[in-house]
Tab-separated table of C-alpha atoms and ligand atoms in Angstrom:
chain	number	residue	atom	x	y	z
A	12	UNK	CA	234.867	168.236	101.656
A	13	UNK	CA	231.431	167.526	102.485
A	14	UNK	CA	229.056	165.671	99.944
A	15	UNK	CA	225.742	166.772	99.729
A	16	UNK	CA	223.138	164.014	99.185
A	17	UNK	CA	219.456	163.628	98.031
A	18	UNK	CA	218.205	160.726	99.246
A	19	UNK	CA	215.040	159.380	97.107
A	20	UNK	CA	212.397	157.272	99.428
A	21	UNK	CA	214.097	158.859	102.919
A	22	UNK	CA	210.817	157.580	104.656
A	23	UNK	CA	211.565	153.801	103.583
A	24	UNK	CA	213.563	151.504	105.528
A	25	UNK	CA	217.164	151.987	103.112
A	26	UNK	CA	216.116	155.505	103.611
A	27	UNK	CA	215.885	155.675	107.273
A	28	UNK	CA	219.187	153.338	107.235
A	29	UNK	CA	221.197	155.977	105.165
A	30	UNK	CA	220.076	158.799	107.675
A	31	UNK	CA	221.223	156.901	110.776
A	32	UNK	CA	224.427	156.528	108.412
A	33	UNK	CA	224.810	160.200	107.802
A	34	UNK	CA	224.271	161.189	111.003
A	35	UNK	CA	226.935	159.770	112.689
A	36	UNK	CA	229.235	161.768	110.171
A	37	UNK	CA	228.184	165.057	110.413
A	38	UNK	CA	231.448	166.526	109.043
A	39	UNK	CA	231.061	164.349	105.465
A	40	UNK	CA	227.863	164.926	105.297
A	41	UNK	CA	225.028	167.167	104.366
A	42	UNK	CA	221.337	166.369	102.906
A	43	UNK	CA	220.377	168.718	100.416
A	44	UNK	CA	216.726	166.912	99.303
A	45	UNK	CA	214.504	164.013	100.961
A	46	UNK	CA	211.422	162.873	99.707
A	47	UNK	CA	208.412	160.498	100.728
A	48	UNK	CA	205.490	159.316	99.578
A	49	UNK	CA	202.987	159.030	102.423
A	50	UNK	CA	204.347	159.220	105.779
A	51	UNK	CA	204.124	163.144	106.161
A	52	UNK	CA	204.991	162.995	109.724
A	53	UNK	CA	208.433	161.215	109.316
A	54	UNK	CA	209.211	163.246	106.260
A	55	UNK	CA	208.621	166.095	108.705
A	56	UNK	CA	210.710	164.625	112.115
A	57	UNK	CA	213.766	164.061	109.026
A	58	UNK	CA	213.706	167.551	107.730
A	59	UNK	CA	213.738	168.994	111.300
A	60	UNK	CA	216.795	166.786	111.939
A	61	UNK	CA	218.548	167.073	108.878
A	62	UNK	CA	217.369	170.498	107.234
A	63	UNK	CA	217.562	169.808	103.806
A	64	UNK	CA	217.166	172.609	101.572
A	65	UNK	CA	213.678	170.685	99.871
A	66	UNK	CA	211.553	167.842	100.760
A	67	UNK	CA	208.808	166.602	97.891
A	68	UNK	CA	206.031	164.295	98.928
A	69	UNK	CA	203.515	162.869	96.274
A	70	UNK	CA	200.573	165.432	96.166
A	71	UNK	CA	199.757	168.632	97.033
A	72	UNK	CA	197.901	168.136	99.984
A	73	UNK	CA	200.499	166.395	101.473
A	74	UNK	CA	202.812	169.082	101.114
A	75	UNK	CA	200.764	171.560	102.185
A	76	UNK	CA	200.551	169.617	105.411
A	77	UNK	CA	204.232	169.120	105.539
A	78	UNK	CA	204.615	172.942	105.069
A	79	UNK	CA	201.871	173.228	108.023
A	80	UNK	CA	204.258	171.023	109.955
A	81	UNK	CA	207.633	172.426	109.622
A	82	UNK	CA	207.053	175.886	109.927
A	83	UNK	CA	205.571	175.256	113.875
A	84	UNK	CA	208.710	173.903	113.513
A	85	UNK	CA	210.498	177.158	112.318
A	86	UNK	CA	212.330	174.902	109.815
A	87	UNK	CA	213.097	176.044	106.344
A	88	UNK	CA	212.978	173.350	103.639
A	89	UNK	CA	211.168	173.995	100.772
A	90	UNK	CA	208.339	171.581	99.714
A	91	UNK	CA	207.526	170.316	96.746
A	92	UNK	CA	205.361	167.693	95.141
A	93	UNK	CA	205.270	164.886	92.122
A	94	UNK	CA	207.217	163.378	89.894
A	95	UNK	CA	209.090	166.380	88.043
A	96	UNK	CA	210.488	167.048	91.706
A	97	UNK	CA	211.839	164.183	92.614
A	98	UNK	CA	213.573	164.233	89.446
A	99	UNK	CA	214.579	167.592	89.680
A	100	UNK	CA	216.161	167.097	93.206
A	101	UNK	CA	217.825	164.061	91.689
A	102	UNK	CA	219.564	166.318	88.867
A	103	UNK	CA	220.011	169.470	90.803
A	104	UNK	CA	223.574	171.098	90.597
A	105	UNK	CA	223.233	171.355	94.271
A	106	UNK	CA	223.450	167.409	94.795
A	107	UNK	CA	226.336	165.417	94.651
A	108	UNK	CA	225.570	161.798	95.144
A	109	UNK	CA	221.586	160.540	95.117
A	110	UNK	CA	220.208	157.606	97.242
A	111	UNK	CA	218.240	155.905	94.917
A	112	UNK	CA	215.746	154.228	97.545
A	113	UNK	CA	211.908	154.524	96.222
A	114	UNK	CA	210.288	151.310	95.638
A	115	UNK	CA	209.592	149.960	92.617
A	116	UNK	CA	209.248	151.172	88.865
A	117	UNK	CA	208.149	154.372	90.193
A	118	UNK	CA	211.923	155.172	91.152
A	119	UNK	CA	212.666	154.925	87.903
A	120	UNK	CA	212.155	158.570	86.390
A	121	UNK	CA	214.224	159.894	89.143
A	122	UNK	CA	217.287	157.646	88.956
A	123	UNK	CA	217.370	158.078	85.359
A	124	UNK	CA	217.422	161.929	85.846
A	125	UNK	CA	220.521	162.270	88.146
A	126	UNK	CA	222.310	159.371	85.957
A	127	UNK	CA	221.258	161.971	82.887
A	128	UNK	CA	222.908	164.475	85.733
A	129	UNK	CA	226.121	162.581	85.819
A	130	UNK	CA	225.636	162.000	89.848
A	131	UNK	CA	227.400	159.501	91.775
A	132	UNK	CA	224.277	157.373	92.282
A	133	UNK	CA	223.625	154.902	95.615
A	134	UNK	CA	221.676	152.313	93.715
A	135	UNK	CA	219.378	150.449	96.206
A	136	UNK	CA	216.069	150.758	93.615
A	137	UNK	CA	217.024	147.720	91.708
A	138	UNK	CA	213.669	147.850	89.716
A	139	UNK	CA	215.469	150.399	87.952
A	140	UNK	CA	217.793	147.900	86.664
A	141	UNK	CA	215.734	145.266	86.174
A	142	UNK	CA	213.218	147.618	83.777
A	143	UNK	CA	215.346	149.773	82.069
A	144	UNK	CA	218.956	147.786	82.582
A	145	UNK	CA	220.492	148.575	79.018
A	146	UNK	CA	218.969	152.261	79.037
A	147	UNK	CA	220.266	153.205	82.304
A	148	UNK	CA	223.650	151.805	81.962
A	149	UNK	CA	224.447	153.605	78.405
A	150	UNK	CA	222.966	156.627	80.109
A	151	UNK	CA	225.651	156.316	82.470
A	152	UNK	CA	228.485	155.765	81.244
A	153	UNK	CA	227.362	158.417	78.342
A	154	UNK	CA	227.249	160.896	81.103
A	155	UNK	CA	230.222	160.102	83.462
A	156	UNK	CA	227.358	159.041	86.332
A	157	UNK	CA	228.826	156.343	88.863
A	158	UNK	CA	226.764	153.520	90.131
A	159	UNK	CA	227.789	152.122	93.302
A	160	UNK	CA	225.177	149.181	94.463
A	161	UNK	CA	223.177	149.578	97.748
A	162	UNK	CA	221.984	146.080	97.751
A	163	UNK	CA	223.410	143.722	99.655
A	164	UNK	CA	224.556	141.039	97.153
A	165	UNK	CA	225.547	143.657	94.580
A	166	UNK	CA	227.711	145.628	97.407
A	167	UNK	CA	229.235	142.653	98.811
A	168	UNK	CA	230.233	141.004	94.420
A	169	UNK	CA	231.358	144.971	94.291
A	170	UNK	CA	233.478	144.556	97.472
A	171	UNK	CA	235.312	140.824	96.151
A	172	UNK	CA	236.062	141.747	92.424
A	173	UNK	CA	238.876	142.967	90.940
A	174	UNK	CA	239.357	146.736	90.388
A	175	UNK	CA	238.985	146.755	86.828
A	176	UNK	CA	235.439	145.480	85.983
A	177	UNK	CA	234.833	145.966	82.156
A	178	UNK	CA	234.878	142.607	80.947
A	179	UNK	CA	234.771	139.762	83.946
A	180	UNK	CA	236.511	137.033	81.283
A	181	UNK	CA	239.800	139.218	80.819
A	182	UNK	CA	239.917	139.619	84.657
A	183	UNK	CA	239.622	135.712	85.376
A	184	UNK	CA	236.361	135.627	86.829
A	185	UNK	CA	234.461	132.571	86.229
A	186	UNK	CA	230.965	133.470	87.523
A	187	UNK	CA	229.332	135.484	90.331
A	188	UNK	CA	227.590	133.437	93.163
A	189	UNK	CA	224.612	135.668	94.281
A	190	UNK	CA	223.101	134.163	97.990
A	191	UNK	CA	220.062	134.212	98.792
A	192	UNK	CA	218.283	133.616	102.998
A	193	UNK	CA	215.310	131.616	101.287
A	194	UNK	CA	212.560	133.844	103.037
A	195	UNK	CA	210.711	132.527	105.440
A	196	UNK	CA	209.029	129.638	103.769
A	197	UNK	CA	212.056	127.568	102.928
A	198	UNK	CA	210.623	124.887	104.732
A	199	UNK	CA	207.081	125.283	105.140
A	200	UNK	CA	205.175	122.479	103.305
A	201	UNK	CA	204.400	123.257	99.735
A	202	UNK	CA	200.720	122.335	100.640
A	203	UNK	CA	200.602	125.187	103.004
A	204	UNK	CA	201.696	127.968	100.430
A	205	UNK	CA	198.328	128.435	99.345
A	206	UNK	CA	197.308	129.804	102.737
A	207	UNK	CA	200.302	132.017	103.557
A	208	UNK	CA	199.364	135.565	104.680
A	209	UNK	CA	200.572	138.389	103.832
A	210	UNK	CA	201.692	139.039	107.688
A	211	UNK	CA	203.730	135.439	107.265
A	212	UNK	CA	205.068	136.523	104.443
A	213	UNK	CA	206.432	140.047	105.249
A	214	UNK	CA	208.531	138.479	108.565
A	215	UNK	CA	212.013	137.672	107.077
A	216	UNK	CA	214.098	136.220	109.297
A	217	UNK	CA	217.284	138.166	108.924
A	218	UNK	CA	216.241	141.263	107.499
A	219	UNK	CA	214.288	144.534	108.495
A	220	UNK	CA	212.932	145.665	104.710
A	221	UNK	CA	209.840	147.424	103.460
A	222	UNK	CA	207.067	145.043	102.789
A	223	UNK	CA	207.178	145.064	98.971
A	224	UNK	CA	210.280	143.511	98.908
A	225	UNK	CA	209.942	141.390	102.001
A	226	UNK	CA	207.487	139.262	99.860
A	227	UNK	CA	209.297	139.600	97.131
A	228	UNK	CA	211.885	137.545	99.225
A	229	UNK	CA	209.759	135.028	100.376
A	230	UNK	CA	208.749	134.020	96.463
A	231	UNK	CA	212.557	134.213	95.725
A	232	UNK	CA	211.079	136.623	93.086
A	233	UNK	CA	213.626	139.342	94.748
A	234	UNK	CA	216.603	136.962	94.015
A	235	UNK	CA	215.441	136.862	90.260
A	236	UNK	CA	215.467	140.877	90.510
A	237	UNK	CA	218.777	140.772	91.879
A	238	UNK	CA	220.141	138.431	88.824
A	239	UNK	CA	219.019	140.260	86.542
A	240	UNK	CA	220.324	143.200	88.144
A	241	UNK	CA	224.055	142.011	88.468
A	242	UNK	CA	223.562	140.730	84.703
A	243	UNK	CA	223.485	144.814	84.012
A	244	UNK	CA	226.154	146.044	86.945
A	245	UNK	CA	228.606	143.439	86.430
A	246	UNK	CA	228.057	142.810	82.509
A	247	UNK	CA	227.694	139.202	83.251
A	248	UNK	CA	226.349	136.834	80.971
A	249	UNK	CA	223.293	134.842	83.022
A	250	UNK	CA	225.172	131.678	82.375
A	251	UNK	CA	227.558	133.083	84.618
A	252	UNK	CA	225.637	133.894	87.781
A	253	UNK	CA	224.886	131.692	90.036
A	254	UNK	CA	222.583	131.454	93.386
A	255	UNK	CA	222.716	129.147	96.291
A	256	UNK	CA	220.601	129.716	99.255
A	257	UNK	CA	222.099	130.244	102.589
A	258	UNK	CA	219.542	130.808	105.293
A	259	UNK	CA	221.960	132.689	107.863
A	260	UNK	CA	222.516	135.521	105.700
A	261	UNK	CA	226.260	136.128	106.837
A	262	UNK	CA	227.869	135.459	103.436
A	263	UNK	CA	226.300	137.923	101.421
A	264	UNK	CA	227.482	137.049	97.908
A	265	UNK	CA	230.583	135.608	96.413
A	266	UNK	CA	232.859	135.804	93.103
A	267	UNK	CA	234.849	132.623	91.699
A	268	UNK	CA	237.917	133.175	89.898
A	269	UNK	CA	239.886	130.949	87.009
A	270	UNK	CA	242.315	129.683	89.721
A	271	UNK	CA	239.757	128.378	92.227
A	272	UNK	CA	239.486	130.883	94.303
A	273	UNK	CA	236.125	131.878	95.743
A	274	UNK	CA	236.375	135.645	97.043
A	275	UNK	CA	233.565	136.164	99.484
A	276	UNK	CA	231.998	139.173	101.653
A	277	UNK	CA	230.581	138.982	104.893
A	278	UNK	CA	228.734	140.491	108.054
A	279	UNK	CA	226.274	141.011	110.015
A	280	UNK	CA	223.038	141.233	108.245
A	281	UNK	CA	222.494	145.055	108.513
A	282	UNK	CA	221.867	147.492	105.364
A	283	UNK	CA	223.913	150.121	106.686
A	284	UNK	CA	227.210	148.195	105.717
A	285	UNK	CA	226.954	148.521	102.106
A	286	UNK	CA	225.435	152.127	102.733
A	287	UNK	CA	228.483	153.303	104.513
A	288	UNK	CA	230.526	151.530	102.389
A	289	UNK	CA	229.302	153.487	98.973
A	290	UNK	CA	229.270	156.802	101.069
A	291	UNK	CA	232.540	156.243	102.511
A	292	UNK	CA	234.128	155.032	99.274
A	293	UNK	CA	237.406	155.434	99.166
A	294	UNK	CA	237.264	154.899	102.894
A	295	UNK	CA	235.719	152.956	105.559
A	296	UNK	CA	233.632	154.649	107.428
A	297	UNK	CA	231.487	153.334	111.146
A	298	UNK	CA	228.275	152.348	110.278
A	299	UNK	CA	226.894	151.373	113.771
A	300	UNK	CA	226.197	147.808	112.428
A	301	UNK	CA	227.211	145.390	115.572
A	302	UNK	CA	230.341	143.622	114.541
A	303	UNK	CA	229.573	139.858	113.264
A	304	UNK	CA	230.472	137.121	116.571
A	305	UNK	CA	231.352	134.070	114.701
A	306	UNK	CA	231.428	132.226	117.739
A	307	UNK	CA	228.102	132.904	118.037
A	308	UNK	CA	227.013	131.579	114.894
A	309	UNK	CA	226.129	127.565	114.772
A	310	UNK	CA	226.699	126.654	111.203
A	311	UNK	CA	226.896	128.314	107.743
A	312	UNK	CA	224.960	126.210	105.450
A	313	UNK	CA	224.372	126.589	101.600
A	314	UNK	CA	221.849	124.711	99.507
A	315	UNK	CA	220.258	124.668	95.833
A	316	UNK	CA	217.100	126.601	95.214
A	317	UNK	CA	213.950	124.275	93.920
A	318	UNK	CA	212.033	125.882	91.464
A	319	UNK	CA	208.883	124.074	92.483
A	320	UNK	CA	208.951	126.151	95.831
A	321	UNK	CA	209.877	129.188	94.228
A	322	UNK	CA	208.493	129.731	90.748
A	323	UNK	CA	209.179	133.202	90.771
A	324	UNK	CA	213.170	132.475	90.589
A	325	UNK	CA	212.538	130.925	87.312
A	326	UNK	CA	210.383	133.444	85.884
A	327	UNK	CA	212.903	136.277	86.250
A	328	UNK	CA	216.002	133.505	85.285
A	329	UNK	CA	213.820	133.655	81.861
A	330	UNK	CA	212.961	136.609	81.843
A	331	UNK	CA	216.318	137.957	82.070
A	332	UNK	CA	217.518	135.040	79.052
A	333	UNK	CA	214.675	136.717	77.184
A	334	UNK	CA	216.250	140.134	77.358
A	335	UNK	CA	214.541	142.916	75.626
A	336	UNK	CA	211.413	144.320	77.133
A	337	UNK	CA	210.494	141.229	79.008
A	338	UNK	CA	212.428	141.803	82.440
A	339	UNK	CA	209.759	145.063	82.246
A	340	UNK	CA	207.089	143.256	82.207
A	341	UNK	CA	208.047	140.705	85.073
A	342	UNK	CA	208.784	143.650	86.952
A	343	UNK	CA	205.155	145.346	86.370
A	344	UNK	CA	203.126	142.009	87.014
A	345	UNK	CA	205.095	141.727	90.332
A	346	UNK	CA	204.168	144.788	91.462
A	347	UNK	CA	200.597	144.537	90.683
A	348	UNK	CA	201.146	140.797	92.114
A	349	UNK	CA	202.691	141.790	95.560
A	350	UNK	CA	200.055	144.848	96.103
A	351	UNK	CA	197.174	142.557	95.271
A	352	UNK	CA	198.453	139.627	97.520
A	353	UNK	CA	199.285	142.848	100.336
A	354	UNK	CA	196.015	143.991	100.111
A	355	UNK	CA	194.529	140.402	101.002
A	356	UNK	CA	193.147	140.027	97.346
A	357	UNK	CA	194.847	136.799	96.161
A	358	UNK	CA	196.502	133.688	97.093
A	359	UNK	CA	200.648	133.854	97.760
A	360	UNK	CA	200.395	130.898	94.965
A	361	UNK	CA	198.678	133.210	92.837
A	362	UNK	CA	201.820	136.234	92.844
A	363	UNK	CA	203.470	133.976	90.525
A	364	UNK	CA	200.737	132.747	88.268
A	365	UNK	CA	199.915	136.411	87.845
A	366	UNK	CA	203.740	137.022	86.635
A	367	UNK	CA	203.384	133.800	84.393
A	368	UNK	CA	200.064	135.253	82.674
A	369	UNK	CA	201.904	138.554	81.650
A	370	UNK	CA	204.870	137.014	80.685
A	371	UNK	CA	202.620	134.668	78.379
A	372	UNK	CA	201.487	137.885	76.019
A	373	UNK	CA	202.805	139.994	73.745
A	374	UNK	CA	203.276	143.533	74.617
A	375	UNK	CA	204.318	146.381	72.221
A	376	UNK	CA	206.617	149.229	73.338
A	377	UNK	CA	209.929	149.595	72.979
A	378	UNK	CA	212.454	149.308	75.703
A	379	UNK	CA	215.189	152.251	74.160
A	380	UNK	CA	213.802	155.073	75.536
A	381	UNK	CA	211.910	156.226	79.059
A	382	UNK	CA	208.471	156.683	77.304
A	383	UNK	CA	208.095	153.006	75.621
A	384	UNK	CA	209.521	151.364	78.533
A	385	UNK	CA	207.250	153.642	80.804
A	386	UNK	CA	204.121	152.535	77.742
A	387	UNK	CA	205.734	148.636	78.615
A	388	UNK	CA	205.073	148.843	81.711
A	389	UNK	CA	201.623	150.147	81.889
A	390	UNK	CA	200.184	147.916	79.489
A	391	UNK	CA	201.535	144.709	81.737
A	392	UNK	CA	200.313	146.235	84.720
A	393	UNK	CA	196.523	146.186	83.288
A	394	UNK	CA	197.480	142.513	81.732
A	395	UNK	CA	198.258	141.573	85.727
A	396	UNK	CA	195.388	143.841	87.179
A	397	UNK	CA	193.455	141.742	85.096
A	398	UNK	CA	194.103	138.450	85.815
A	399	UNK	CA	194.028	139.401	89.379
A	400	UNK	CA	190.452	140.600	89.223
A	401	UNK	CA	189.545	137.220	87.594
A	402	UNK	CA	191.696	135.136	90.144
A	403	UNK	CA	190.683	137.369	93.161
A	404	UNK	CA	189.112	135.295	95.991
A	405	UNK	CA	187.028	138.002	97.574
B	533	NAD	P1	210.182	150.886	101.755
B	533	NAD	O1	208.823	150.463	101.334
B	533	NAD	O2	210.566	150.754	103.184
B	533	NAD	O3	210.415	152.415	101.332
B	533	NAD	C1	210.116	152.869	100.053
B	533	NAD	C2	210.298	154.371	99.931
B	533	NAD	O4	209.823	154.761	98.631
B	533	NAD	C3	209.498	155.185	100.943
B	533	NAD	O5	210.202	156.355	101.269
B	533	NAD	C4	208.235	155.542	100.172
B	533	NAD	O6	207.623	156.729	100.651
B	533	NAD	C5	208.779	155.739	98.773
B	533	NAD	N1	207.780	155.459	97.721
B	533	NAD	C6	206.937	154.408	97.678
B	533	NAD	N2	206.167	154.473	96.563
B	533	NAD	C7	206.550	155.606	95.907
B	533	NAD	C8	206.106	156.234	94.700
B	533	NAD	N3	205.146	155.712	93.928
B	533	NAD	N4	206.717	157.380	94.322
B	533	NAD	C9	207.707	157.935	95.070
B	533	NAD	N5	208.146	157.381	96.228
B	533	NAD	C10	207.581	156.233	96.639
B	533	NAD	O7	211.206	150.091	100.809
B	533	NAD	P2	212.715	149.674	101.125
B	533	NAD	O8	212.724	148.351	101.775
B	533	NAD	O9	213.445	150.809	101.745
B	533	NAD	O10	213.253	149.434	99.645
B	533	NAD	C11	213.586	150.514	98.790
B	533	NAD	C12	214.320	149.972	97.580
B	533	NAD	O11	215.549	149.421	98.010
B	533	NAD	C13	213.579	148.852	96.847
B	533	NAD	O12	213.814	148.962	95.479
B	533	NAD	C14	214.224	147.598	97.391
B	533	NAD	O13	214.183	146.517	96.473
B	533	NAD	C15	215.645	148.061	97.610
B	533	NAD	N6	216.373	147.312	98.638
B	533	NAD	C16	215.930	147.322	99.920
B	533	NAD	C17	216.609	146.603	100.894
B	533	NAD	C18	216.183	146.622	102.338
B	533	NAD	O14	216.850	146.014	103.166
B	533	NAD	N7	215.107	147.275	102.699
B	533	NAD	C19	217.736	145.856	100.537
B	533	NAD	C20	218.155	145.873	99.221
B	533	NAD	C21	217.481	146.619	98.280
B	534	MG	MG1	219.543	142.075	98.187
């Protein structure tokens, strides 16, 4: 039977990943929505190639020039624009499983609506997680809705534990060991950090990702996410996760068990493994990722993060201790953070001294419901747009 997919953020680079995934499979396969947020003209090559039965882009000029676009094109797909359309092609009866792949708290609404849906969702959006962890996961499992993690770390812990994974104590796992490459600064002097740019920042060494969470990797602020976002997956306490940094990236996370055993996943670094593996899933299916040549590799090393070079790790470790609303608000004064240190308006230094600020106030809104977290959110976001102004160097 074919599944018919929505994939959220088909423009970004887990988008365009999950598309080169689902096109080798043709017979599995079928897209029913994509959606992007500025790139009109890719939005427009994918619909051509795929012919989904609707495409939604953020405004209304934008889909008026997609609609200009695909109909020189004679192709069909309906456009539409906004929020309310990405969440209805999220919950439409016509979709099976979603690819949840927009960046940031905005991908929020839309996961939410197809795990209100009861979809099978492809989680790579792990904002969604980190800002609305306890909401989304009771919305799930109130509606039937399957998570099965996109990310890397979260695929690869999925992969290595054992089959039932309710509780981790009753199945003798003794703590999740989340890996992390380090970025690209893991050895630049911590005098030079002031002075990283943003185009130093956004070249990871092992991975091709969007630029949001490219820096987010080089502040180790995207390994916090990622805690905090097994912490919800996995139910795992935070006293039982674990990172070590390992710079090759071919270990990709690992689970320890009562009896010693350490259970690991590896590969080449490539994002289209754990996509084809949650597509595939019961099966394995070819994902085009080069196999991994481990003659080829020189060494697989592991070390121990230092806060002092990566602040942000600690932040989110907190953060997530904190529970409640707080993870929300990390999550908004990152964004603001990243965009501002992106857009060439602060220091690299300053991303987490912006975080630190927010995470220093008092916010009110509740985190039980879409609205107060949503209410959360903004009022951090003007906290960190804030200090940015006052901290911005030009
Ligand atoms: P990206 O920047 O390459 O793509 C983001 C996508 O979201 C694009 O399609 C963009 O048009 C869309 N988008 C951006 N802002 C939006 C908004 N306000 N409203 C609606 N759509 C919007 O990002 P990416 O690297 O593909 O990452 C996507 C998600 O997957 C992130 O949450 C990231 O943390 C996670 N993730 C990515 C990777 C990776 O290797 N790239 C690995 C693990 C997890
Ligand atoms: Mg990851």
């Amino acid at each position: 039977m074919t599944q018919s997919l929505t994939i959220l953020g088909s423009t970004g680079s887990i988008g365009g990943s999950t598309l080169d995934v689902v096109a080798r499979h043709p017979e599995r396969f079928r897209i029913f929505a994509l959606s992007g947020h500025s790139q009109t003209a890719k939005l427009a090559e994918q619909c051509i190639a795929f012919r989904p039965q609707y495409a939604v882009t953020a405004n209304e000029a934008q889909a008026a020039e997609l609609r200009a676009q695909l109909a020189a094109a004679s192709c069909h797909t309906k456009v539409l624009h906004g929020e309310q359309a990405l969440c209805d092609i999220a919950a439409a009866p016509e979709t099976d499983g979603v690819m949840a792949a927009i960046v940031g708290a905005a991908g929020l609404p839309p996961t939410l609506a197809a795990a209100h849906a009861g979809k099978t969702i492809y989680l790579a959006n792990k904002e969604t997680l980190v800002v609305s962890g306890s909401l989304f996961m009771q919305t799930a499992a109130q509606s039937g809705a399957r998570i099965l993690p996109v990310d890397s770390e979260h695929n690869a812990i999925y992969q290595v534990l054992p089959p039932e994974k309710g509780y981790l104590k009753h199945n003798g796992v003794q703590s999740i060991i989340l890996t992390a490459s380090g970025g690209p600064f893991l050895h630049t002097d911590l005098a030079d950090f002031p002075a990283i740019t943003p185009e130093q920042a956004v070249k990871h060494p092992n991975w091709q990702m969007g630029r949001k969470i490219s820096v987010d990797s080089a502040t180790m602020m995207n390994k916090g996410l990622e805690l905090i976002e097994a912490h919800w997956l996995f139910n795992c306490p935070p006293d039982k996760l674990e990172t070590v940094i390992h710079p090759q990236s071919v270990v990709h996370s690992m689970v320890r068990y009562a009896d010693g055993s350490v259970l690991a996943q590896m590969g080449t670094p490539d994002m289209r493994t754990p996509i084809a593996y949650c597509l595939g899933l019961p099966e394995r299916i070819a994902s085009g990722v080069p196999p991994l040549d481990f003659t080829a590799l020189s060494a697989l090393t592991f070390e121990t993060p230092d806060y002092r070079r990566f602040p942000c790790l600690e932040l989110a470790y907190q953060a997530m201790q904190a529970g409640g609303g707080v993870p929300c608000v990390l999550n908004a004064a990152n964004e603001i953070a990243v965009a501002a240190f992106l857009a060439g308006r602060i220091r690299f230094t300053d991303i987490a001294r912006t975080v630190r600020h927010c995470l220093e106030q008092d916010f009110s809104g509740s985190h039980h419901s879409l609205e107060g977290l949503l209410d959360l959110d903004a009022a951090a976001r003007r906290a960190a747009e804030a200090f940015v102004q006052q901290v911005a160097h030009r």
